[in-house]
Amino acid sequence: MTQNYFITTPIYYVNDRPHIGHAYTSVACDVLARFKRLCGYNVRFLTGTDEHGQKVEKSALLANVSPQALADSNSQSFRDLTKLMNISNDDFIRTTEPRHIASAQALWKKMEENGHIYLGSYSGWYSVRDEAYYQESELVDGPKGKTAPTGAEVEWVEEPSYFFRLSTFGDKLLELYQASHGFIRPETRKNEIVSFVKGGLKDLSISRTTFSWGIPVPGNEKHIMYVWLDALANYLSALDYPDTDSPLYKAFWPADLHMVGKDIIRFHTVYWPAFLMAANLPLPKRVFAHGWWTIEGEKMSKSLGNAIAPQVLVDEFGLDQTRYFLMREVPFGNDGNFSRERMIAVINSELANNIGNLVQRTLSMINKNCDGKIPEGIIRESEIGICGINFEALENLIQDNEFEKYINEIVKYSSGANEYIDKNAPWALKKEGKLQEMGKVLYALAESIRKIALLLQPIMPDSSCKILDQLMIPENQRLFRHLSSEFALIPGVLLSPPQPVFPRFMDKAA
């Protein structure tokens, strides 16, 4: 029976244009989605845009456009990002869509029916930039007075508000964190959230009356739903909730993984599971919070003007090279630094000089010395480690979001194959007239390349496809189950003349 797998990116806020951080999250989710499909899973991969809230309303006013027009423009830029980065999402949700509005209001009603929402009045600190409420104890002293822990400005807000009884869910949340191994990853984030919940939860203000750009509260349209309750509901609205008999809902809820940035971990691991508990709905299986990127050692920010548009990287370095670097450079979950110099070094050392060199010289020798046909050979597992891949270990690395370790293993396999070609010197075997022995060496190398290309598919889908095409691998033999020797290369198959896949990057700026 085919297993289902539901993975989500956070929905991106439309108050800004996509940058490298957005691409990072989307590519990571795409790698997971592609990996699971190659394992035979039935995958549902969701991304989209968060389009309501006071920040959008204010930005639209400054730009002299309607909030909807601003949302339409910036949402399209995130849809364009999925095409630019070759993201294989199955759905793109917008919080201004009728399907989402109906779903979010249904979730509200269910929580209200179950006695978890009441009407009161709110007074406290609110950050428009973060769309978040903060307690006095959380504020920090900044150069212009008190700010949120994120550095965002806060303002004192007093207004009528509906409240969610978050205070009653502390023990249940702590039980969830304790009982569910891996619900919050990485472990450092779990410790942070456990500490926050143990510090005591207060009821959460979940409606606003001082602006109008949002989803009206069912039964009281003077109130606008709190943007985070609205936004988090997207994970359900994309699966047809409240229709729990929908094939999509039945197949894919609860979510297997919500991937988020570390700045929104609290919303996803405290508020979201509490909302779902209040509505008697199953909880997601895991929330993973990754780190942030700095740019050449400096924090990425609007004020510094150093945010990098993904299009800039793709135009200069190539799509798959950009995807590779984003997944390769930083242990996923940690903060990382983008350095142009480092990116060039990785592209040249690992892609051009290692994997690309292996592919090019192996296929060129087959083309020149074997009439362009796959030679007769056997798989020498004792001599070339690539043929004895421990796929289960690789699968565990991906399951734990250790993308850089997964890539490192592939690079090791390629390095081993390059050592094998140097040690066995097929060019020397030809000179000595040992053509059969030369063919066996080249066959083992070509088979190694097949496996490397299969494993690289989630990271670099286009480049992997080019390699597999050159080996004449049928499209119906490119799943991970085809790594086995049962599907090894067939001697005598005519290959097309080899084409370079990973050219060396020449730094024109230097």
Short mmCIF file of C-alpha atoms in Angstrom, two decimals:
data_model
loop_
_atom_site.label_atom_id
_atom_site.label_comp_id
_atom_site.label_asym_id
_atom_site.label_seq_id
_atom_site.Cartn_x
_atom_site.Cartn_y
_atom_site.Cartn_z
CA MET A 1 0.00 0.00 0.00
CA THR A 2 1.37 3.42 -0.98
CA GLN A 3 2.18 5.70 1.95
CA ASN A 4 1.06 9.32 1.96
CA TYR A 5 3.29 12.24 2.94
CA PHE A 6 2.22 15.87 3.51
CA ILE A 7 4.90 18.56 3.75
CA THR A 8 4.47 22.33 3.99
CA THR A 9 6.56 25.45 3.80
CA PRO A 10 5.41 28.37 5.95
CA ILE A 11 3.20 30.61 3.88
CA TYR A 12 5.31 33.64 3.01
CA TYR A 13 4.24 37.11 4.06
CA VAL A 14 3.43 39.36 1.10
CA ASN A 15 4.82 42.51 2.65
CA ASP A 16 8.13 41.84 0.91
CA ARG A 17 9.71 40.22 -2.13
CA PRO A 18 11.40 36.80 -2.08
CA HIS A 19 15.02 36.59 -0.93
CA ILE A 20 17.56 33.83 -0.34
CA GLY A 21 15.89 32.86 2.96
CA HIS A 22 12.59 32.10 1.23
CA ALA A 23 14.42 30.09 -1.45
CA TYR A 24 16.27 28.15 1.27
CA THR A 25 13.06 26.98 2.96
CA SER A 26 11.35 26.14 -0.31
CA VAL A 27 14.30 24.17 -1.70
CA ALA A 28 14.64 22.20 1.55
CA CYS A 29 10.98 21.20 1.38
CA ASP A 30 11.34 20.41 -2.30
CA VAL A 31 14.30 18.10 -1.60
CA LEU A 32 12.21 16.22 0.96
CA ALA A 33 9.18 16.04 -1.32
CA ARG A 34 11.24 14.77 -4.27
CA PHE A 35 13.08 12.27 -2.05
CA LYS A 36 9.81 10.84 -0.75
CA ARG A 37 8.37 10.57 -4.26
CA LEU A 38 11.51 8.71 -5.37
CA CYS A 39 10.92 6.36 -2.42
CA GLY A 40 7.44 5.66 -3.79
CA TYR A 41 5.39 7.87 -1.47
CA ASN A 42 2.22 9.70 -2.53
CA VAL A 43 3.35 13.24 -1.69
CA ARG A 44 1.35 16.42 -1.15
CA PHE A 45 3.61 19.49 -1.04
CA LEU A 46 2.08 22.84 -0.08
CA THR A 47 3.39 26.38 -0.20
CA GLY A 48 1.70 29.77 -0.54
CA THR A 49 1.32 33.30 0.79
CA ASP A 50 0.01 34.94 3.95
CA GLU A 51 -1.80 38.08 2.78
CA HIS A 52 -3.73 39.64 5.67
CA GLY A 53 -2.82 41.82 8.63
CA GLN A 54 -2.07 45.35 9.73
CA LYS A 55 1.38 45.36 8.15
CA VAL A 56 -0.02 44.69 4.66
CA GLU A 57 -2.73 47.30 5.16
CA LYS A 58 -0.16 49.93 6.18
CA SER A 59 2.19 49.06 3.31
CA ALA A 60 -0.65 49.29 0.80
CA LEU A 61 -1.62 52.69 2.15
CA LEU A 62 1.95 53.95 1.78
CA ALA A 63 2.10 52.59 -1.78
CA ASN A 64 -1.27 54.14 -2.60
CA VAL A 65 -2.76 50.81 -3.69
CA SER A 66 -5.42 48.56 -2.22
CA PRO A 67 -4.32 45.77 0.14
CA GLN A 68 -5.65 43.25 -2.37
CA ALA A 69 -3.61 44.78 -5.21
CA LEU A 70 -0.46 44.66 -3.07
CA ALA A 71 -1.20 41.06 -2.10
CA ASP A 72 -1.83 40.07 -5.73
CA SER A 73 1.47 41.55 -6.89
CA ASN A 74 3.66 40.15 -4.13
CA SER A 75 1.93 36.77 -4.06
CA GLN A 76 2.76 36.38 -7.73
CA SER A 77 6.42 37.00 -6.98
CA PHE A 78 6.40 34.02 -4.59
CA ARG A 79 4.61 31.90 -7.17
CA ASP A 80 7.36 32.92 -9.60
CA LEU A 81 9.93 31.81 -7.00
CA THR A 82 8.59 28.24 -7.17
CA LYS A 83 9.17 28.20 -10.93
CA LEU A 84 12.58 29.84 -10.68
CA MET A 85 13.86 27.34 -8.10
CA ASN A 86 12.17 24.32 -9.74
CA ILE A 87 9.96 23.70 -6.70
CA SER A 88 7.62 20.73 -7.18
CA ASN A 89 4.74 21.94 -4.98
CA ASP A 90 1.31 20.39 -5.62
CA ASP A 91 -0.66 23.39 -4.38
CA PHE A 92 -0.20 27.10 -3.76
CA ILE A 93 -2.54 28.53 -1.14
CA ARG A 94 -3.42 32.21 -0.69
CA THR A 95 -5.14 33.41 2.47
CA THR A 96 -7.33 35.74 0.41
CA GLU A 97 -8.88 32.79 -1.46
CA PRO A 98 -12.53 31.95 -0.69
CA ARG A 99 -11.58 28.33 0.14
CA HIS A 100 -9.19 29.54 2.82
CA ILE A 101 -11.53 32.13 4.31
CA ALA A 102 -14.29 29.55 4.67
CA SER A 103 -11.90 27.06 6.24
CA ALA A 104 -10.40 29.54 8.75
CA GLN A 105 -13.88 30.63 9.82
CA ALA A 106 -14.92 26.98 10.23
CA LEU A 107 -11.92 26.38 12.50
CA TRP A 108 -12.87 29.44 14.58
CA LYS A 109 -16.47 28.18 14.94
CA LYS A 110 -15.29 24.74 16.03
CA MET A 111 -13.00 26.21 18.69
CA GLU A 112 -15.81 28.51 19.84
CA GLU A 113 -18.39 25.69 19.97
CA ASN A 114 -15.99 23.73 22.16
CA GLY A 115 -15.81 26.60 24.65
CA HIS A 116 -12.27 27.80 23.96
CA ILE A 117 -13.05 31.36 22.77
CA TYR A 118 -14.56 34.23 24.78
CA LEU A 119 -15.07 37.99 24.27
CA GLY A 120 -13.09 40.45 26.40
CA SER A 121 -10.79 43.43 25.97
CA TYR A 122 -7.08 43.52 25.26
CA SER A 123 -4.42 45.88 26.52
CA GLY A 124 -0.77 45.12 25.94
CA TRP A 125 2.26 45.35 23.66
CA TYR A 126 1.88 44.49 19.97
CA SER A 127 4.43 44.40 17.15
CA VAL A 128 3.02 45.23 13.74
CA ARG A 129 6.15 43.91 12.01
CA ASP A 130 6.02 40.55 13.78
CA GLU A 131 2.20 40.46 13.91
CA ALA A 132 2.70 39.23 17.46
CA TYR A 133 1.78 40.12 21.04
CA TYR A 134 4.51 40.35 23.67
CA GLN A 135 4.46 40.32 27.44
CA GLU A 136 6.21 43.12 29.32
CA SER A 137 8.83 40.63 30.54
CA GLU A 138 9.76 39.74 26.94
CA LEU A 139 10.56 43.30 25.83
CA VAL A 140 14.15 44.48 25.56
CA ASP A 141 15.66 47.95 25.78
CA GLY A 142 16.56 49.39 22.38
CA PRO A 143 18.03 52.76 21.30
CA LYS A 144 14.51 54.15 20.82
CA GLY A 145 12.91 52.52 23.83
CA LYS A 146 11.46 49.07 24.41
CA THR A 147 11.32 46.66 21.48
CA ALA A 148 10.25 43.07 20.83
CA PRO A 149 12.92 40.36 21.30
CA THR A 150 13.25 40.40 17.49
CA GLY A 151 14.16 44.11 17.53
CA ALA A 152 10.81 45.13 16.07
CA GLU A 153 9.02 48.21 17.36
CA VAL A 154 6.07 47.61 19.69
CA GLU A 155 3.04 49.72 20.44
CA TRP A 156 0.58 49.71 23.31
CA VAL A 157 -2.81 48.44 22.12
CA GLU A 158 -6.16 48.66 23.90
CA GLU A 159 -9.27 47.33 22.16
CA PRO A 160 -12.13 44.83 22.47
CA SER A 161 -10.91 41.36 21.57
CA TYR A 162 -11.87 37.73 21.44
CA PHE A 163 -9.52 35.52 23.44
CA PHE A 164 -8.42 31.93 23.02
CA ARG A 165 -8.05 30.00 26.29
CA LEU A 166 -4.39 29.19 25.67
CA SER A 167 -3.70 29.15 29.41
CA THR A 168 -5.62 25.87 29.75
CA PHE A 169 -3.37 24.00 27.29
CA GLY A 170 0.02 24.23 29.03
CA ASP A 171 0.01 20.72 30.51
CA LYS A 172 -1.32 19.16 27.29
CA LEU A 173 1.40 20.86 25.26
CA LEU A 174 4.13 19.71 27.63
CA GLU A 175 2.73 16.16 27.40
CA LEU A 176 2.89 16.45 23.59
CA TYR A 177 6.53 17.53 23.64
CA GLN A 178 7.41 14.72 26.04
CA ALA A 179 5.40 11.93 24.41
CA SER A 180 6.02 12.69 20.76
CA HIS A 181 9.66 12.02 19.94
CA GLY A 182 10.76 14.55 17.37
CA PHE A 183 7.63 16.76 17.35
CA ILE A 184 9.93 19.81 17.60
CA ARG A 185 13.25 19.66 15.81
CA PRO A 186 16.07 20.42 16.23
CA GLU A 187 16.39 19.66 19.93
CA THR A 188 17.61 23.16 20.79
CA ARG A 189 14.29 24.59 19.56
CA LYS A 190 12.37 22.06 21.63
CA ASN A 191 14.20 23.16 24.78
CA GLU A 192 13.37 26.78 23.99
CA ILE A 193 9.65 26.04 23.58
CA VAL A 194 9.43 23.80 26.65
CA SER A 195 10.96 26.61 28.71
CA PHE A 196 8.47 29.11 27.29
CA VAL A 197 5.44 26.92 28.07
CA LYS A 198 6.69 26.03 31.55
CA GLY A 199 6.94 29.77 32.24
CA GLY A 200 3.14 29.92 32.07
CA LEU A 201 0.75 30.63 29.21
CA LYS A 202 -1.71 33.50 29.11
CA ASP A 203 -4.92 33.55 27.10
CA LEU A 204 -4.25 34.78 23.57
CA SER A 205 -5.95 37.74 21.93
CA ILE A 206 -7.21 36.40 18.58
CA SER A 207 -9.11 39.33 17.06
CA ARG A 208 -8.52 42.98 16.22
CA THR A 209 -10.90 45.92 15.64
CA THR A 210 -8.47 48.74 14.76
CA PHE A 211 -7.98 47.70 11.12
CA SER A 212 -10.06 45.87 8.53
CA TRP A 213 -7.71 43.86 6.25
CA GLY A 214 -8.36 40.31 7.31
CA ILE A 215 -10.95 37.57 7.75
CA PRO A 216 -14.08 38.67 9.62
CA VAL A 217 -14.85 36.81 12.82
CA PRO A 218 -17.92 34.60 12.27
CA GLY A 219 -20.94 36.24 13.90
CA ASN A 220 -19.20 39.55 14.66
CA GLU A 221 -17.76 41.24 11.59
CA LYS A 222 -16.52 44.24 13.59
CA HIS A 223 -13.67 41.94 14.58
CA ILE A 224 -10.91 40.72 12.27
CA MET A 225 -9.34 37.34 12.96
CA TYR A 226 -5.80 37.45 14.40
CA VAL A 227 -3.47 37.03 11.44
CA TRP A 228 -1.67 33.99 12.90
CA LEU A 229 -4.89 32.05 13.49
CA ASP A 230 -5.82 32.97 9.92
CA ALA A 231 -2.40 31.99 8.53
CA LEU A 232 -1.95 28.69 10.37
CA ALA A 233 -5.33 27.50 9.13
CA ASN A 234 -3.87 27.35 5.59
CA TYR A 235 -2.52 23.87 6.30
CA LEU A 236 -6.12 22.69 6.69
CA SER A 237 -7.80 24.86 4.06
CA ALA A 238 -5.53 23.37 1.37
CA LEU A 239 -6.95 19.94 2.28
CA ASP A 240 -10.63 21.00 2.02
CA TYR A 241 -11.29 21.43 5.76
CA PRO A 242 -13.96 21.46 7.24
CA ASP A 243 -14.86 18.65 4.83
CA THR A 244 -13.14 15.87 6.79
CA ASP A 245 -14.55 13.34 4.31
CA SER A 246 -12.60 14.96 1.47
CA PRO A 247 -10.10 12.56 -0.16
CA LEU A 248 -7.37 15.17 0.35
CA TYR A 249 -8.06 15.58 4.06
CA LYS A 250 -8.41 11.85 4.68
CA ALA A 251 -5.19 11.06 2.80
CA PHE A 252 -2.90 13.81 4.07
CA TRP A 253 -3.97 15.14 7.47
CA PRO A 254 -2.22 15.25 9.89
CA ALA A 255 0.80 16.85 8.23
CA ASP A 256 4.05 14.88 8.34
CA LEU A 257 6.20 18.00 8.46
CA HIS A 258 5.77 21.76 8.83
CA MET A 259 9.06 23.38 7.82
CA VAL A 260 9.52 26.88 9.30
CA GLY A 261 12.16 29.46 10.10
CA LYS A 262 13.26 29.67 13.73
CA ASP A 263 11.55 33.06 14.17
CA ILE A 264 8.06 31.50 13.88
CA ILE A 265 8.64 28.31 15.87
CA ARG A 266 6.41 29.48 18.76
CA PHE A 267 3.39 30.01 16.55
CA HIS A 268 3.73 26.50 15.09
CA THR A 269 4.55 24.56 18.25
CA VAL A 270 2.47 26.38 20.89
CA TYR A 271 -0.46 28.17 19.24
CA TRP A 272 -1.06 25.78 16.34
CA PRO A 273 -1.26 22.50 18.30
CA ALA A 274 -3.40 24.26 20.94
CA PHE A 275 -5.82 25.48 18.24
CA LEU A 276 -6.03 21.96 16.83
CA MET A 277 -6.59 20.44 20.26
CA ALA A 278 -9.36 22.98 20.83
CA ALA A 279 -11.01 21.88 17.57
CA ASN A 280 -10.51 18.15 18.34
CA LEU A 281 -8.30 17.73 15.27
CA PRO A 282 -5.21 15.50 14.88
CA LEU A 283 -1.84 17.20 15.40
CA PRO A 284 1.01 17.45 12.88
CA LYS A 285 3.78 14.90 13.36
CA ARG A 286 6.76 17.24 13.26
CA VAL A 287 7.74 20.91 13.11
CA PHE A 288 11.31 21.66 12.04
CA ALA A 289 12.76 25.14 12.51
CA HIS A 290 15.83 26.01 10.46
CA GLY A 291 18.27 28.87 10.99
CA TRP A 292 18.86 32.18 9.25
CA TRP A 293 21.36 33.24 6.61
CA THR A 294 23.76 36.12 7.00
CA ILE A 295 25.25 37.73 3.89
CA GLU A 296 29.03 37.99 3.79
CA GLY A 297 29.01 37.94 7.61
CA GLU A 298 26.29 40.57 8.06
CA LYS A 299 22.67 40.08 9.11
CA MET A 300 20.33 40.23 6.10
CA SER A 301 18.06 43.26 6.44
CA LYS A 302 16.17 45.90 4.51
CA SER A 303 18.12 48.71 6.17
CA LEU A 304 21.46 47.28 5.01
CA GLY A 305 20.03 46.52 1.58
CA ASN A 306 21.97 43.26 1.43
CA ALA A 307 19.16 40.78 0.81
CA ILE A 308 19.99 38.60 -2.19
CA ALA A 309 17.28 37.87 -4.71
CA PRO A 310 17.33 34.18 -5.76
CA GLN A 311 17.19 35.27 -9.42
CA VAL A 312 20.63 36.89 -9.04
CA LEU A 313 22.20 33.59 -7.90
CA VAL A 314 20.46 31.50 -10.53
CA ASP A 315 21.46 33.91 -13.31
CA GLU A 316 25.13 33.91 -12.29
CA PHE A 317 25.74 30.38 -11.01
CA GLY A 318 22.94 28.24 -12.44
CA LEU A 319 19.78 26.77 -10.93
CA ASP A 320 21.07 23.41 -9.72
CA GLN A 321 24.33 24.92 -8.52
CA THR A 322 22.32 27.33 -6.37
CA ARG A 323 20.11 24.55 -5.00
CA TYR A 324 23.20 22.46 -4.26
CA PHE A 325 24.97 25.24 -2.37
CA LEU A 326 21.92 26.14 -0.27
CA MET A 327 21.56 22.53 0.89
CA ARG A 328 25.28 21.79 1.12
CA GLU A 329 26.74 24.73 2.97
CA VAL A 330 25.02 24.77 6.38
CA PRO A 331 24.02 22.02 8.83
CA PHE A 332 20.25 22.36 8.53
CA GLY A 333 18.86 23.95 11.67
CA ASN A 334 21.94 26.14 12.25
CA ASP A 335 22.47 29.70 11.09
CA GLY A 336 24.70 30.03 8.05
CA ASN A 337 26.61 32.62 6.07
CA PHE A 338 26.35 33.22 2.34
CA SER A 339 29.70 34.03 0.79
CA ARG A 340 30.12 34.43 -2.96
CA GLU A 341 33.72 33.26 -2.71
CA ARG A 342 32.67 30.16 -0.82
CA MET A 343 29.91 29.37 -3.33
CA ILE A 344 32.39 29.51 -6.21
CA ALA A 345 34.79 27.25 -4.31
CA VAL A 346 32.08 24.64 -3.65
CA ILE A 347 30.83 24.67 -7.25
CA ASN A 348 34.32 24.18 -8.64
CA SER A 349 35.69 21.68 -6.12
CA GLU A 350 32.67 19.42 -5.67
CA LEU A 351 30.62 19.80 -8.85
CA ALA A 352 33.12 20.64 -11.59
CA ASN A 353 36.30 18.94 -10.36
CA ASN A 354 34.72 15.97 -8.59
CA ILE A 355 31.32 14.80 -9.83
CA GLY A 356 31.49 16.60 -13.17
CA ASN A 357 35.02 15.39 -13.85
CA LEU A 358 34.06 11.79 -13.05
CA VAL A 359 31.11 11.88 -15.44
CA GLN A 360 32.93 13.64 -18.25
CA ARG A 361 36.09 11.58 -18.38
CA THR A 362 34.31 8.24 -17.87
CA LEU A 363 31.74 8.83 -20.60
CA SER A 364 34.35 10.37 -22.90
CA MET A 365 36.55 7.25 -22.60
CA ILE A 366 33.55 5.00 -23.30
CA ASN A 367 32.67 7.12 -26.32
CA LYS A 368 36.24 7.04 -27.65
CA ASN A 369 37.35 3.51 -26.76
CA CYS A 370 34.19 1.39 -26.66
CA ASP A 371 32.44 2.56 -29.84
CA GLY A 372 30.20 4.69 -27.61
CA LYS A 373 28.60 1.58 -26.10
CA ILE A 374 28.41 0.50 -22.48
CA PRO A 375 31.22 -2.09 -22.21
CA GLU A 376 31.00 -5.58 -20.75
CA GLY A 377 31.72 -5.54 -17.04
CA ILE A 378 30.85 -6.54 -13.55
CA ILE A 379 30.17 -4.54 -10.41
CA ARG A 380 33.25 -4.73 -8.20
CA GLU A 381 31.82 -3.84 -4.81
CA SER A 382 35.06 -4.58 -3.00
CA GLU A 383 37.02 -2.19 -5.22
CA ILE A 384 34.63 0.71 -5.66
CA GLY A 385 32.58 1.66 -2.64
CA ILE A 386 29.82 3.42 -4.56
CA CYS A 387 28.27 0.11 -5.57
CA GLY A 388 27.66 -0.85 -1.95
CA ILE A 389 25.51 2.18 -1.03
CA ASN A 390 23.87 2.07 2.39
CA PHE A 391 20.58 3.58 1.28
CA GLU A 392 18.91 3.15 4.66
CA ALA A 393 21.56 5.39 6.24
CA LEU A 394 21.04 7.99 3.50
CA GLU A 395 17.27 7.86 4.01
CA ASN A 396 17.74 8.49 7.73
CA LEU A 397 19.84 11.55 6.99
CA ILE A 398 17.10 13.03 4.81
CA GLN A 399 14.41 12.08 7.33
CA ASP A 400 16.35 14.06 9.96
CA ASN A 401 16.82 16.98 7.55
CA GLU A 402 20.59 16.49 7.51
CA PHE A 403 20.88 17.53 3.89
CA GLU A 404 24.53 18.53 4.08
CA LYS A 405 25.48 15.08 5.42
CA TYR A 406 23.49 13.41 2.64
CA ILE A 407 25.38 15.48 0.06
CA ASN A 408 28.70 14.78 1.79
CA GLU A 409 28.09 11.05 1.41
CA ILE A 410 27.45 11.44 -2.32
CA VAL A 411 30.61 13.53 -2.70
CA LYS A 412 32.53 10.77 -0.87
CA TYR A 413 31.14 8.20 -3.30
CA SER A 414 32.22 10.34 -6.22
CA SER A 415 35.67 10.87 -4.70
CA GLY A 416 35.97 7.11 -4.30
CA ALA A 417 35.09 6.59 -7.94
CA ASN A 418 37.69 9.19 -8.99
CA GLU A 419 40.30 7.39 -6.89
CA TYR A 420 39.27 4.13 -8.57
CA ILE A 421 39.74 5.56 -12.06
CA ASP A 422 43.17 6.94 -11.16
CA LYS A 423 44.24 3.68 -9.53
CA ASN A 424 43.10 1.46 -12.40
CA ALA A 425 44.07 3.87 -15.22
CA PRO A 426 41.87 2.57 -18.05
CA TRP A 427 43.91 4.66 -20.53
CA ALA A 428 46.99 2.67 -19.54
CA LEU A 429 45.11 -0.61 -19.87
CA LYS A 430 44.22 0.34 -23.44
CA LYS A 431 47.85 1.08 -24.28
CA GLU A 432 48.78 -2.33 -22.90
CA GLY A 433 46.10 -3.95 -25.07
CA LYS A 434 44.07 -5.06 -22.04
CA LEU A 435 40.79 -3.98 -23.63
CA GLN A 436 38.59 -6.39 -21.69
CA GLU A 437 40.06 -5.19 -18.39
CA MET A 438 39.65 -1.58 -19.52
CA GLY A 439 35.99 -2.26 -20.30
CA LYS A 440 35.39 -3.73 -16.85
CA VAL A 441 36.85 -0.64 -15.19
CA LEU A 442 34.78 1.72 -17.32
CA TYR A 443 31.63 -0.33 -16.70
CA ALA A 444 32.12 -0.12 -12.92
CA LEU A 445 32.62 3.64 -13.21
CA ALA A 446 29.55 4.13 -15.41
CA GLU A 447 27.44 2.12 -12.96
CA SER A 448 28.78 4.29 -10.14
CA ILE A 449 27.73 7.40 -12.07
CA ARG A 450 24.23 5.96 -12.53
CA LYS A 451 23.86 5.58 -8.78
CA ILE A 452 25.30 9.01 -8.01
CA ALA A 453 22.88 10.61 -10.48
CA LEU A 454 19.91 8.74 -8.98
CA LEU A 455 20.84 9.93 -5.50
CA LEU A 456 21.37 13.53 -6.62
CA GLN A 457 17.88 13.86 -8.11
CA PRO A 458 16.23 15.53 -5.08
CA ILE A 459 19.04 18.10 -4.84
CA MET A 460 19.72 18.81 -8.53
CA PRO A 461 16.83 17.40 -10.58
CA ASP A 462 17.79 18.92 -13.94
CA SER A 463 21.49 18.03 -13.80
CA SER A 464 20.75 14.50 -12.59
CA CYS A 465 18.34 14.07 -15.46
CA LYS A 466 21.04 15.14 -17.95
CA ILE A 467 23.44 12.53 -16.57
CA LEU A 468 20.82 9.77 -16.59
CA ASP A 469 19.83 10.75 -20.14
CA GLN A 470 23.46 10.37 -21.24
CA LEU A 471 23.48 6.88 -19.74
CA MET A 472 20.23 6.10 -21.60
CA ILE A 473 18.44 5.25 -18.34
CA PRO A 474 14.68 4.90 -19.07
CA GLU A 475 12.50 7.41 -17.22
CA ASN A 476 10.63 4.54 -15.57
CA GLN A 477 13.87 3.32 -13.96
CA ARG A 478 14.82 6.40 -11.95
CA LEU A 479 13.27 5.68 -8.55
CA PHE A 480 15.42 4.75 -5.58
CA ARG A 481 14.39 1.11 -5.82
CA HIS A 482 16.26 1.09 -9.14
CA LEU A 483 19.55 1.58 -7.30
CA SER A 484 19.75 -2.21 -6.99
CA SER A 485 22.00 -4.29 -9.25
CA GLU A 486 18.86 -5.71 -10.84
CA PHE A 487 18.66 -2.46 -12.81
CA ALA A 488 22.38 -2.10 -13.52
CA LEU A 489 23.58 -0.79 -16.87
CA ILE A 490 23.14 -3.15 -19.79
CA PRO A 491 26.33 -3.76 -21.84
CA GLY A 492 26.06 -2.91 -25.51
CA VAL A 493 23.65 0.01 -25.13
CA LEU A 494 24.72 2.86 -27.42
CA LEU A 495 25.27 6.16 -25.61
CA SER A 496 25.04 9.61 -27.14
CA PRO A 497 28.24 11.72 -27.20
CA PRO A 498 28.87 13.07 -23.67
CA GLN A 499 28.08 16.66 -22.79
CA PRO A 500 29.56 18.50 -19.77
CA VAL A 501 27.06 18.82 -16.93
CA PHE A 502 29.02 20.86 -14.37
CA PRO A 503 31.35 23.32 -16.11
CA ARG A 504 33.95 25.07 -14.01
CA PHE A 505 32.77 28.51 -12.86
CA MET A 506 34.97 31.34 -14.12
CA ASP A 507 34.62 34.40 -11.89
CA LYS A 508 34.26 37.30 -14.32
CA ALA A 509 33.93 39.74 -11.40
CA ALA A 510 37.41 38.77 -10.20
#
